[in-house]
XYZ file of C-alpha atoms in Angstrom:
149
model
C -13.179 39.916 -2.604
C -16.078 38.844 -4.785
C -16.130 38.286 -8.541
C -19.276 38.777 -10.606
C -19.179 37.111 -14.051
C -20.705 39.022 -16.935
C -24.113 38.089 -18.245
C -23.889 36.887 -21.843
C -26.513 38.387 -24.113
C -27.863 36.489 -27.096
C -27.578 39.588 -29.311
C -23.879 39.921 -28.534
C -23.312 36.322 -29.671
C -26.018 35.968 -32.329
C -25.144 38.829 -34.700
C -21.425 38.002 -35.068
C -22.304 34.283 -35.118
C -24.669 34.712 -38.060
C -22.290 36.989 -39.978
C -19.174 34.914 -39.378
C -21.017 31.602 -39.757
C -22.584 32.689 -43.049
C -19.336 33.906 -44.537
C -17.566 30.765 -43.285
C -20.016 28.596 -45.247
C -19.276 30.665 -48.353
C -15.532 30.318 -47.779
C -15.849 26.523 -47.451
C -17.924 26.302 -50.650
C -15.406 28.463 -52.506
C -12.409 26.697 -50.952
C -10.990 29.920 -49.485
C -9.291 28.285 -46.504
C -7.194 31.212 -45.187
C -10.334 33.366 -44.895
C -12.158 30.517 -43.128
C -9.364 30.231 -40.549
C -9.481 33.999 -39.963
C -13.242 33.752 -39.369
C -12.735 30.890 -36.922
C -10.074 32.876 -35.057
C -12.436 35.862 -34.783
C -15.239 33.591 -33.508
C -12.946 32.081 -30.877
C -11.838 35.558 -29.815
C -15.459 36.709 -29.343
C -16.252 33.602 -27.290
C -13.087 34.193 -25.233
C -14.149 37.781 -24.493
C -17.657 36.732 -23.485
C -16.483 33.933 -21.209
C -13.678 35.973 -19.633
C -15.449 39.206 -18.758
C -15.968 39.765 -15.058
C -16.065 42.373 -12.316
C -14.175 41.910 -9.044
C -14.801 43.984 -5.937
C -11.650 44.032 -3.809
C -11.725 46.227 -0.732
C -12.235 49.730 -2.078
C -11.734 49.011 -5.793
C -13.769 47.622 -8.666
C -11.671 45.698 -11.192
C -13.282 45.159 -14.608
C -11.705 42.625 -16.973
C -12.603 41.537 -20.469
C -10.365 38.917 -22.020
C -6.646 39.555 -21.960
C -6.806 43.024 -23.578
C -8.946 45.083 -21.216
C -8.512 45.711 -17.521
C -9.637 48.810 -15.638
C -9.829 49.648 -11.953
C -12.201 52.218 -10.474
C -12.085 53.430 -6.888
C -15.441 52.532 -5.301
C -15.264 55.844 -3.418
C -15.379 57.705 -6.763
C -18.619 56.006 -7.894
C -21.546 58.434 -7.696
C -24.391 56.452 -9.280
C -25.341 53.135 -10.855
C -28.332 52.934 -13.175
C -29.756 50.513 -15.749
C -28.687 51.106 -19.348
C -29.069 49.569 -22.790
C -26.290 51.694 -24.273
C -24.466 49.883 -27.088
C -21.188 51.745 -26.576
C -18.100 49.573 -26.457
C -17.671 48.297 -22.927
C -16.436 45.353 -20.862
C -19.922 43.860 -21.012
C -21.061 40.698 -22.797
C -24.732 41.705 -22.721
C -26.725 44.744 -23.825
C -28.670 44.631 -20.532
C -26.133 46.807 -18.747
C -25.482 48.992 -15.769
C -24.053 52.484 -16.219
C -21.485 53.188 -13.518
C -21.021 56.943 -13.111
C -17.766 57.913 -11.433
C -15.313 60.777 -11.157
C -16.186 63.883 -13.119
C -18.657 62.794 -15.815
C -17.020 59.440 -16.467
C -19.045 56.341 -17.306
C -18.344 52.644 -17.630
C -20.901 50.073 -18.746
C -20.940 46.620 -17.152
C -23.304 43.639 -17.270
C -22.914 41.469 -14.162
C -25.128 38.373 -14.098
C -26.219 39.249 -10.538
C -26.984 42.943 -10.989
C -28.810 43.301 -7.678
C -26.039 41.667 -5.624
C -23.416 43.701 -7.477
C -25.172 47.015 -6.795
C -25.924 46.082 -3.188
C -22.289 45.234 -2.479
C -21.040 48.478 -4.037
C -23.674 50.470 -2.120
C -22.619 48.763 1.136
C -19.022 49.869 0.513
C -20.014 53.401 -0.564
C -23.401 54.483 0.855
C -23.238 57.709 -1.198
C -23.818 55.780 -4.457
C -27.215 56.553 -5.956
C -28.932 53.324 -7.041
C -32.434 52.559 -8.407
C -35.278 52.665 -5.856
C -35.871 48.898 -5.892
C -32.257 48.300 -4.837
C -32.596 50.893 -2.055
C -35.705 49.065 -0.817
C -33.924 45.689 -0.915
C -31.023 47.122 1.089
C -33.429 48.627 3.646
C -35.285 45.303 3.967
C -32.033 43.398 4.556
C -30.925 45.980 7.092
C -34.254 45.700 8.955
C -33.985 41.891 9.044
C -30.456 42.076 10.456
C -31.591 44.380 13.271
C -34.510 42.151 14.333
């Protein structure tokens, strides 16, 4: 079992930070305390999601978690391809520098592990049928050659 924490992208934190921070200043100046506390709660929730998003490979399953609301398990045997993506679709990913995991019949899930190469290599080792980018294939081949020497 290995857990890969999510990378945390500056865009994911910066945009809400600026919007919520700016409105919080206005709420303080206007003395609108309930709205300020709501903003603070939203900020804490975003930080919680970013710090508690990870991907755990356990045997033949990939468990993706984001905070206490989202948890999904994918059978590693059902994964057909992993490729880089900058898709902004909602996903258990705290960065826009993502990987698109293709699985099942036309299903996709976007993830952003900090160690993308290690993550893809481990999944590929468990399911050699997964199509990965060429540079990952080369890294796997190099490691395999070194092990056989």
